[in-house]
């Protein structure tokens, strides 16, 4: 007799602003169907081309379902199946010896947001690594610099509700590819358009979002701060300033006004490659239309000047009083709004590392840390979870050389044998989201999601929290904090929420006002309560008291000798609808329709290199070289001088086993702890 069908509600865990609600149909303990939860107020029953086939991922024959121990060469993915006991004992003994010989800091954790679930992203791992006294992972591949830089202007990383674009008359999608990366926001934009709103996309690439916009502004990459300064120039010159708002809620306006006096549209035009008229019109539209919303996400952070982009952009709404209006302001990540309701600070238990010194290692410079002979102590053991750094962190060649080291012991927790997992000494099998309970805070909207476990973990896979508990036990640790249950961890985190409704519906809105408008009447979280247009701290640190345009060293206006060797700028943003970062690019039904990893060139650049559409080419610089197919079209998405190689491919599906991060730069953002992936110079040559 078959048991009745159960419908289990859940929330997507992916590192994606949408955090959609879903429902899983379960028969006899097997998930048979998965679809969007039509009662989810934001995603309204739709998932996406990545997650529509999620069950293929869950039940893929390629899932890692038991612990694995390496038997072949590193990178060969030659493993044998092992019992949990054996694998745990091996890790405990190898890591134990590393700690004895080199100290805890020789252990490096590397974890990202493979799941954004509150428990499974970052919870007991913090305690486990504190107990070891490991190195501490710092910096951020995604969002950290944008957050810090926006907060440097606004006082806190809090800004407009993106869903308020419904009420806008003018929407500037500035460095975000909404239709691809934040697709469930698009209907809200269309709603505004139906009421007469205009949409302007500002992006160096003619993205699918640009194609759907009313106006497309295509600056040279990394030059936006010059554009913003010229917009400020026009606002001041033509007196489109909201003087009342500026007087009451900002300080330093006079200095800003004189600072932008020589930032004429003509000057910015020569830097951005735009027409001076185009800049004039953009500034005038911005200064005269209300409500006016600037929507941005992460992309423009991945540059040497990435932090300054966000600091400067966040200034614009205060100059025109855009914050006053529903549908006006600046909408970026709203993740920090959940902080008051989901408090995970108790996940950190400082006394666990008492007496053990800890040092910071940047997650963005993994390759450097793994190969740096002067590092004291060197990294001797590496734990990777919730990420695939060999495919997603810049300068992958160096990471590979690190992972190949015989004296490095690498542990990976994964669902699949990713590029990185192939180099592991031990792989532990990880659950997927429908095999685990969790809470999901969103960064693209103000709804909080619950995720109910729909099926039992497949094979011997475990949720991350369980892995940390098992590892702690195997290491002989006894502190009770290392073994706290998932239920207890979550219970202590939820503050002032209707947990019953949250669990029943798997979604509630954060208890915030419907009309959010955080700064309608000022109230910035700075020391003075005002936006301090002159930032003393940044100035003292050499980053400019006032917003400054500084061209990237590895950019078209940067180091001339580098440019002579590698004259093309390379972007590697998200392009494919069926990939979510490097996840899914190993699954046939996802990778098949996306074709092959390519390099798109402007026809002029292609002709100069005797490259035509479909040719095999090499894209290279001093860091490495990748083999791809050229894409050249009569309607190029880029200006001359810029090429695109899409991000997201896994090396298991590319011609030479390499991905675009073989070429990318590890130069940090000038401040804010980000990394300048997109400021990368290359050359392209036929591969004959
Ligand atoms: N389909 C799909 N969706 C995704 C993801 C995915 O891999 N695939 N990844 C998810 C993740 S992790 C994130 S962080 C978000 C990111 O979401 P977004 O920030 O929207 O996406 P990005 O592609 O990083 O960058 C957005 C746009 O910024 C542009 N850009 C880059 N440099 C500049 C610049 O100097 N100036 C201007 N004006 N624009 C610039 C790029 O051309 C790109 O079109 O997407 C999420 N959604
Ligand atoms: N060139 C270039 N590089 C980029 C970017 C770019 O635009 N261009 N974007 C950057 C950005 S914004 C981001 S966010 C990063 C993303 O980089 P990563 O975080 O490394 O993203 P993924 O490659 O998707 O890896 C997520 C992994 O987590 C695993 N996973 C999922 N759920 C769980 C779980 O519950 N437990 C465990 N143990 N594992 C799980 C998945 O199987 C998957 O392999 O890439 C960055 N790198
Ligand atoms: S990946 Fe993003 S768009 Fe797709 S289902 Fe998950 S949250 Fe929604
Ligand atoms: Mo990201």
PDB file of N, CA and C and ligand atoms in Angstrom, residues 15-17 50 141-143 173-178 180-182 202-205 207 217 219-224 296-303 309 443 571-582 647-648 678-679, ligand 1:
ATOM      1  N   UNK A  15      22.501  30.916  -2.996  1.00  0.00           N
ATOM      2  CA  UNK A  15      23.039  32.261  -2.834  1.00  0.00           C
ATOM      3  C   UNK A  15      22.457  33.113  -3.956  1.00  0.00           C
ATOM      4  N   UNK A  16      21.254  33.538  -3.751  1.00  0.00           N
ATOM      5  CA  UNK A  16      20.469  34.219  -4.775  1.00  0.00           C
ATOM      6  C   UNK A  16      19.527  35.141  -4.015  1.00  0.00           C
ATOM      7  N   UNK A  17      19.299  36.356  -4.511  1.00  0.00           N
ATOM      8  CA  UNK A  17      18.482  37.298  -3.739  1.00  0.00           C
ATOM      9  C   UNK A  17      17.027  36.864  -3.588  1.00  0.00           C
ATOM     10  N   UNK A  50      17.209  27.153 -12.953  1.00  0.00           N
ATOM     11  CA  UNK A  50      18.233  26.422 -12.207  1.00  0.00           C
ATOM     12  C   UNK A  50      17.572  25.370 -11.324  1.00  0.00           C
ATOM     13  N   UNK A 141      33.894  37.011  -1.027  1.00  0.00           N
ATOM     14  CA  UNK A 141      33.803  36.928  -2.493  1.00  0.00           C
ATOM     15  C   UNK A 141      32.593  37.683  -2.993  1.00  0.00           C
ATOM     16  N   UNK A 142      31.676  37.978  -2.087  1.00  0.00           N
ATOM     17  CA  UNK A 142      30.363  38.427  -2.532  1.00  0.00           C
ATOM     18  C   UNK A 142      29.691  39.299  -1.495  1.00  0.00           C
ATOM     19  N   UNK A 143      29.599  40.569  -1.776  1.00  0.00           N
ATOM     20  CA  UNK A 143      28.698  41.406  -0.983  1.00  0.00           C
ATOM     21  C   UNK A 143      29.319  42.130   0.193  1.00  0.00           C
ATOM     22  N   UNK A 173      18.621  50.549 -12.923  1.00  0.00           N
ATOM     23  CA  UNK A 173      19.222  49.251 -12.592  1.00  0.00           C
ATOM     24  C   UNK A 173      20.709  49.412 -12.866  1.00  0.00           C
ATOM     25  N   UNK A 174      21.439  49.676 -11.808  1.00  0.00           N
ATOM     26  CA  UNK A 174      22.827  50.119 -11.962  1.00  0.00           C
ATOM     27  C   UNK A 174      23.773  48.991 -11.546  1.00  0.00           C
ATOM     28  N   UNK A 175      24.353  48.325 -12.537  1.00  0.00           N
ATOM     29  CA  UNK A 175      25.263  47.217 -12.229  1.00  0.00           C
ATOM     30  C   UNK A 175      24.518  46.030 -11.644  1.00  0.00           C
ATOM     31  N   UNK A 176      23.349  45.749 -12.156  1.00  0.00           N
ATOM     32  CA  UNK A 176      22.668  44.515 -11.757  1.00  0.00           C
ATOM     33  C   UNK A 176      21.880  44.003 -12.949  1.00  0.00           C
ATOM     34  N   UNK A 177      21.890  42.691 -13.068  1.00  0.00           N
ATOM     35  CA  UNK A 177      21.284  42.042 -14.237  1.00  0.00           C
ATOM     36  C   UNK A 177      19.977  41.383 -13.796  1.00  0.00           C
ATOM     37  N   UNK A 178      19.025  42.221 -13.422  1.00  0.00           N
ATOM     38  CA  UNK A 178      17.811  41.758 -12.722  1.00  0.00           C
ATOM     39  C   UNK A 178      17.147  40.547 -13.367  1.00  0.00           C
ATOM     40  N   UNK A 180      18.230  38.182 -14.952  1.00  0.00           N
ATOM     41  CA  UNK A 180      18.968  36.928 -14.781  1.00  0.00           C
ATOM     42  C   UNK A 180      19.153  36.582 -13.307  1.00  0.00           C
ATOM     43  N   UNK A 181      19.637  37.551 -12.542  1.00  0.00           N
ATOM     44  CA  UNK A 181      20.147  37.228 -11.201  1.00  0.00           C
ATOM     45  C   UNK A 181      19.122  37.471 -10.097  1.00  0.00           C
ATOM     46  N   UNK A 182      18.032  38.129 -10.426  1.00  0.00           N
ATOM     47  CA  UNK A 182      17.063  38.557  -9.400  1.00  0.00           C
ATOM     48  C   UNK A 182      15.692  38.547 -10.091  1.00  0.00           C
ATOM     49  N   UNK A 202      22.277  50.575 -16.436  1.00  0.00           N
ATOM     50  CA  UNK A 202      23.644  51.102 -16.569  1.00  0.00           C
ATOM     51  C   UNK A 202      24.602  49.936 -16.376  1.00  0.00           C
ATOM     52  N   UNK A 203      25.224  49.515 -17.446  1.00  0.00           N
ATOM     53  CA  UNK A 203      26.022  48.293 -17.403  1.00  0.00           C
ATOM     54  C   UNK A 203      26.987  48.314 -18.587  1.00  0.00           C
ATOM     55  N   UNK A 204      28.239  47.890 -18.389  1.00  0.00           N
ATOM     56  CA  UNK A 204      29.148  47.836 -19.534  1.00  0.00           C
ATOM     57  C   UNK A 204      28.778  46.756 -20.544  1.00  0.00           C
ATOM     58  N   UNK A 205      27.873  45.878 -20.155  1.00  0.00           N
ATOM     59  CA  UNK A 205      27.482  44.769 -21.031  1.00  0.00           C
ATOM     60  C   UNK A 205      26.004  44.918 -21.387  1.00  0.00           C
ATOM     61  N   UNK A 207      23.202  43.353 -21.361  1.00  0.00           N
ATOM     62  CA  UNK A 207      22.680  42.123 -20.750  1.00  0.00           C
ATOM     63  C   UNK A 207      21.240  41.894 -21.200  1.00  0.00           C
ATOM     64  N   UNK A 217      22.471  52.557 -20.823  1.00  0.00           N
ATOM     65  CA  UNK A 217      23.667  53.393 -20.715  1.00  0.00           C
ATOM     66  C   UNK A 217      24.848  52.445 -20.543  1.00  0.00           C
ATOM     67  N   UNK A 219      28.580  52.417 -19.953  1.00  0.00           N
ATOM     68  CA  UNK A 219      29.886  53.017 -19.666  1.00  0.00           C
ATOM     69  C   UNK A 219      31.014  52.003 -19.837  1.00  0.00           C
ATOM     70  N   UNK A 220      32.218  52.485 -19.954  1.00  0.00           N
ATOM     71  CA  UNK A 220      33.370  51.580 -19.860  1.00  0.00           C
ATOM     72  C   UNK A 220      33.370  50.959 -18.467  1.00  0.00           C
ATOM     73  N   UNK A 221      33.802  49.722 -18.364  1.00  0.00           N
ATOM     74  CA  UNK A 221      33.760  49.078 -17.050  1.00  0.00           C
ATOM     75  C   UNK A 221      34.598  49.840 -16.028  1.00  0.00           C
ATOM     76  N   UNK A 222      34.098  49.856 -14.800  1.00  0.00           N
ATOM     77  CA  UNK A 222      34.874  50.431 -13.699  1.00  0.00           C
ATOM     78  C   UNK A 222      34.980  51.940 -13.717  1.00  0.00           C
ATOM     79  N   UNK A 223      34.173  52.607 -14.541  1.00  0.00           N
ATOM     80  CA  UNK A 223      34.273  54.066 -14.611  1.00  0.00           C
ATOM     81  C   UNK A 223      33.053  54.765 -13.999  1.00  0.00           C
ATOM     82  N   UNK A 224      32.208  54.009 -13.330  1.00  0.00           N
ATOM     83  CA  UNK A 224      30.937  54.573 -12.858  1.00  0.00           C
ATOM     84  C   UNK A 224      31.103  55.737 -11.889  1.00  0.00           C
ATOM     85  N   UNK A 296      20.676  48.200  -7.187  1.00  0.00           N
ATOM     86  CA  UNK A 296      21.971  47.601  -7.506  1.00  0.00           C
ATOM     87  C   UNK A 296      22.107  46.344  -6.666  1.00  0.00           C
ATOM     88  N   UNK A 297      23.049  45.474  -7.032  1.00  0.00           N
ATOM     89  CA  UNK A 297      23.289  44.292  -6.194  1.00  0.00           C
ATOM     90  C   UNK A 297      24.767  44.134  -5.885  1.00  0.00           C
ATOM     91  N   UNK A 298      25.443  43.262  -6.615  1.00  0.00           N
ATOM     92  CA  UNK A 298      26.800  42.899  -6.217  1.00  0.00           C
ATOM     93  C   UNK A 298      27.832  43.173  -7.324  1.00  0.00           C
ATOM     94  N   UNK A 299      27.437  42.991  -8.571  1.00  0.00           N
ATOM     95  CA  UNK A 299      28.395  42.906  -9.678  1.00  0.00           C
ATOM     96  C   UNK A 299      29.482  43.967  -9.667  1.00  0.00           C
ATOM     97  N   UNK A 300      29.096  45.218  -9.479  1.00  0.00           N
ATOM     98  CA  UNK A 300      30.071  46.301  -9.591  1.00  0.00           C
ATOM     99  C   UNK A 300      31.047  46.319  -8.415  1.00  0.00           C
ATOM    100  N   UNK A 301      30.776  45.479  -7.412  1.00  0.00           N
ATOM    101  CA  UNK A 301      31.721  45.364  -6.288  1.00  0.00           C
ATOM    102  C   UNK A 301      33.024  44.690  -6.726  1.00  0.00           C
ATOM    103  N   UNK A 302      32.938  43.824  -7.724  1.00  0.00           N
ATOM    104  CA  UNK A 302      34.091  42.980  -8.053  1.00  0.00           C
ATOM    105  C   UNK A 302      35.156  43.749  -8.833  1.00  0.00           C
ATOM    106  N   UNK A 303      35.513  44.916  -8.308  1.00  0.00           N
ATOM    107  CA  UNK A 303      36.490  45.776  -8.982  1.00  0.00           C
ATOM    108  C   UNK A 303      37.373  46.452  -7.947  1.00  0.00           C
ATOM    109  N   UNK A 309      32.432  52.588  -5.536  1.00  0.00           N
ATOM    110  CA  UNK A 309      31.196  52.570  -6.327  1.00  0.00           C
ATOM    111  C   UNK A 309      29.986  52.650  -5.385  1.00  0.00           C
ATOM    112  N   UNK A 443      18.105  38.155   1.041  1.00  0.00           N
ATOM    113  CA  UNK A 443      18.727  39.480   0.852  1.00  0.00           C
ATOM    114  C   UNK A 443      18.085  40.264  -0.277  1.00  0.00           C
ATOM    115  N   UNK A 571      35.424  40.661 -18.580  1.00  0.00           N
ATOM    116  CA  UNK A 571      34.363  40.527 -17.577  1.00  0.00           C
ATOM    117  C   UNK A 571      34.009  39.056 -17.481  1.00  0.00           C
ATOM    118  N   UNK A 572      33.660  38.615 -16.294  1.00  0.00           N
ATOM    119  CA  UNK A 572      33.242  37.210 -16.140  1.00  0.00           C
ATOM    120  C   UNK A 572      32.080  37.167 -15.167  1.00  0.00           C
ATOM    121  N   UNK A 573      30.998  37.822 -15.564  1.00  0.00           N
ATOM    122  CA  UNK A 573      29.844  37.841 -14.653  1.00  0.00           C
ATOM    123  C   UNK A 573      28.928  36.663 -14.948  1.00  0.00           C
ATOM    124  N   UNK A 574      27.800  36.664 -14.252  1.00  0.00           N
ATOM    125  CA  UNK A 574      26.835  35.584 -14.424  1.00  0.00           C
ATOM    126  C   UNK A 574      26.080  35.826 -15.720  1.00  0.00           C
ATOM    127  N   UNK A 575      26.028  34.819 -16.558  1.00  0.00           N
ATOM    128  CA  UNK A 575      25.424  34.968 -17.877  1.00  0.00           C
ATOM    129  C   UNK A 575      24.380  33.872 -18.114  1.00  0.00           C
ATOM    130  N   UNK A 576      24.646  32.697 -17.563  1.00  0.00           N
ATOM    131  CA  UNK A 576      23.811  31.541 -17.910  1.00  0.00           C
ATOM    132  C   UNK A 576      22.593  31.436 -17.002  1.00  0.00           C
ATOM    133  N   UNK A 577      21.444  31.150 -17.620  1.00  0.00           N
ATOM    134  CA  UNK A 577      20.212  31.070 -16.831  1.00  0.00           C
ATOM    135  C   UNK A 577      20.131  29.763 -16.040  1.00  0.00           C
ATOM    136  N   UNK A 578      20.892  28.753 -16.448  1.00  0.00           N
ATOM    137  CA  UNK A 578      20.757  27.440 -15.801  1.00  0.00           C
ATOM    138  C   UNK A 578      21.868  27.134 -14.801  1.00  0.00           C
ATOM    139  N   UNK A 579      22.781  28.098 -14.597  1.00  0.00           N
ATOM    140  CA  UNK A 579      23.842  27.878 -13.602  1.00  0.00           C
ATOM    141  C   UNK A 579      23.614  28.814 -12.419  1.00  0.00           C
ATOM    142  N   UNK A 580      23.962  28.337 -11.241  1.00  0.00           N
ATOM    143  CA  UNK A 580      23.963  29.198 -10.062  1.00  0.00           C
ATOM    144  C   UNK A 580      25.374  29.129  -9.528  1.00  0.00           C
ATOM    145  N   UNK A 581      26.144  30.158  -9.800  1.00  0.00           N
ATOM    146  CA  UNK A 581      27.585  30.088  -9.580  1.00  0.00           C
ATOM    147  C   UNK A 581      28.075  28.798 -10.245  1.00  0.00           C
ATOM    148  N   UNK A 582      28.915  27.992  -9.574  1.00  0.00           N
ATOM    149  CA  UNK A 582      29.385  26.806 -10.305  1.00  0.00           C
ATOM    150  C   UNK A 582      28.459  25.603 -10.093  1.00  0.00           C
ATOM    151  N   UNK A 647      31.077  33.283 -16.205  1.00  0.00           N
ATOM    152  CA  UNK A 647      31.403  32.608 -14.944  1.00  0.00           C
ATOM    153  C   UNK A 647      30.408  31.462 -14.735  1.00  0.00           C
ATOM    154  N   UNK A 648      30.819  30.449 -14.023  1.00  0.00           N
ATOM    155  CA  UNK A 648      29.892  29.400 -13.603  1.00  0.00           C
ATOM    156  C   UNK A 648      30.263  28.025 -14.114  1.00  0.00           C
ATOM    157  N   UNK A 678      36.647  41.322 -11.781  1.00  0.00           N
ATOM    158  CA  UNK A 678      36.280  41.861 -13.098  1.00  0.00           C
ATOM    159  C   UNK A 678      37.307  42.860 -13.627  1.00  0.00           C
ATOM    160  N   UNK A 679      38.258  43.281 -12.809  1.00  0.00           N
ATOM    161  CA  UNK A 679      39.359  44.092 -13.335  1.00  0.00           C
ATOM    162  C   UNK A 679      40.494  43.149 -13.718  1.00  0.00           C
TER     163      UNK A 679
HETATM  164  N1  LIG B   1      21.268  32.820 -13.100  1.00  0.00           N
HETATM  165  C1  LIG B   1      22.033  33.148 -12.053  1.00  0.00           C
HETATM  166  N2  LIG B   1      21.553  33.968 -11.079  1.00  0.00           N
HETATM  167  C2  LIG B   1      22.344  34.309 -10.029  1.00  0.00           C
HETATM  168  C3  LIG B   1      23.656  33.809  -9.894  1.00  0.00           C
HETATM  169  C4  LIG B   1      24.131  32.931 -10.923  1.00  0.00           C
HETATM  170  O1  LIG B   1      25.264  32.446 -10.887  1.00  0.00           O
HETATM  171  N3  LIG B   1      23.296  32.648 -11.971  1.00  0.00           N
HETATM  172  N4  LIG B   1      24.447  34.149  -8.820  1.00  0.00           N
HETATM  173  C5  LIG B   1      23.819  34.770  -7.650  1.00  0.00           C
HETATM  174  C6  LIG B   1      24.825  35.538  -6.874  1.00  0.00           C
HETATM  175  S1  LIG B   1      25.936  34.675  -5.925  1.00  0.00           S
HETATM  176  C7  LIG B   1      24.889  36.871  -6.879  1.00  0.00           C
HETATM  177  S2  LIG B   1      26.068  37.671  -5.953  1.00  0.00           S
HETATM  178  C8  LIG B   1      23.953  37.680  -7.648  1.00  0.00           C
HETATM  179  C9  LIG B   1      24.641  38.817  -8.369  1.00  0.00           C
HETATM  180  O2  LIG B   1      23.694  39.622  -8.942  1.00  0.00           O
HETATM  181  P1  LIG B   1      24.141  40.867  -9.817  1.00  0.00           P
HETATM  182  O3  LIG B   1      24.957  41.795  -9.017  1.00  0.00           O
HETATM  183  O4  LIG B   1      22.923  41.396 -10.477  1.00  0.00           O
HETATM  184  O5  LIG B   1      25.007  40.099 -10.936  1.00  0.00           O
HETATM  185  P2  LIG B   1      26.477  40.211 -11.519  1.00  0.00           P
HETATM  186  O6  LIG B   1      26.470  39.402 -12.758  1.00  0.00           O
HETATM  187  O7  LIG B   1      27.470  39.891 -10.503  1.00  0.00           O
HETATM  188  O8  LIG B   1      26.655  41.727 -11.908  1.00  0.00           O
HETATM  189  C10 LIG B   1      25.583  42.507 -12.355  1.00  0.00           C
HETATM  190  C11 LIG B   1      25.977  43.353 -13.526  1.00  0.00           C
HETATM  191  O9  LIG B   1      26.998  44.235 -13.120  1.00  0.00           O
HETATM  192  C12 LIG B   1      27.677  44.558 -14.279  1.00  0.00           C
HETATM  193  N5  LIG B   1      28.925  45.233 -13.950  1.00  0.00           N
HETATM  194  C13 LIG B   1      30.145  44.713 -13.732  1.00  0.00           C
HETATM  195  N6  LIG B   1      31.049  45.685 -13.571  1.00  0.00           N
HETATM  196  C14 LIG B   1      30.377  46.854 -13.674  1.00  0.00           C
HETATM  197  C15 LIG B   1      30.767  48.210 -13.617  1.00  0.00           C
HETATM  198  O10 LIG B   1      31.930  48.551 -13.458  1.00  0.00           O
HETATM  199  N7  LIG B   1      29.782  49.139 -13.770  1.00  0.00           N
HETATM  200  C16 LIG B   1      28.486  48.811 -13.976  1.00  0.00           C
HETATM  201  N8  LIG B   1      27.599  49.773 -14.102  1.00  0.00           N
HETATM  202  N9  LIG B   1      28.106  47.525 -14.051  1.00  0.00           N
HETATM  203  C17 LIG B   1      29.035  46.565 -13.905  1.00  0.00           C
HETATM  204  C18 LIG B   1      27.830  43.247 -14.996  1.00  0.00           C
HETATM  205  O11 LIG B   1      28.029  43.438 -16.380  1.00  0.00           O
HETATM  206  C19 LIG B   1      26.525  42.552 -14.686  1.00  0.00           C
HETATM  207  O12 LIG B   1      25.625  42.592 -15.783  1.00  0.00           O
HETATM  208  O13 LIG B   1      23.297  36.868  -8.610  1.00  0.00           O
HETATM  209  C20 LIG B   1      22.706  35.706  -8.050  1.00  0.00           C
HETATM  210  N10 LIG B   1      21.857  35.143  -9.067  1.00  0.00           N
END
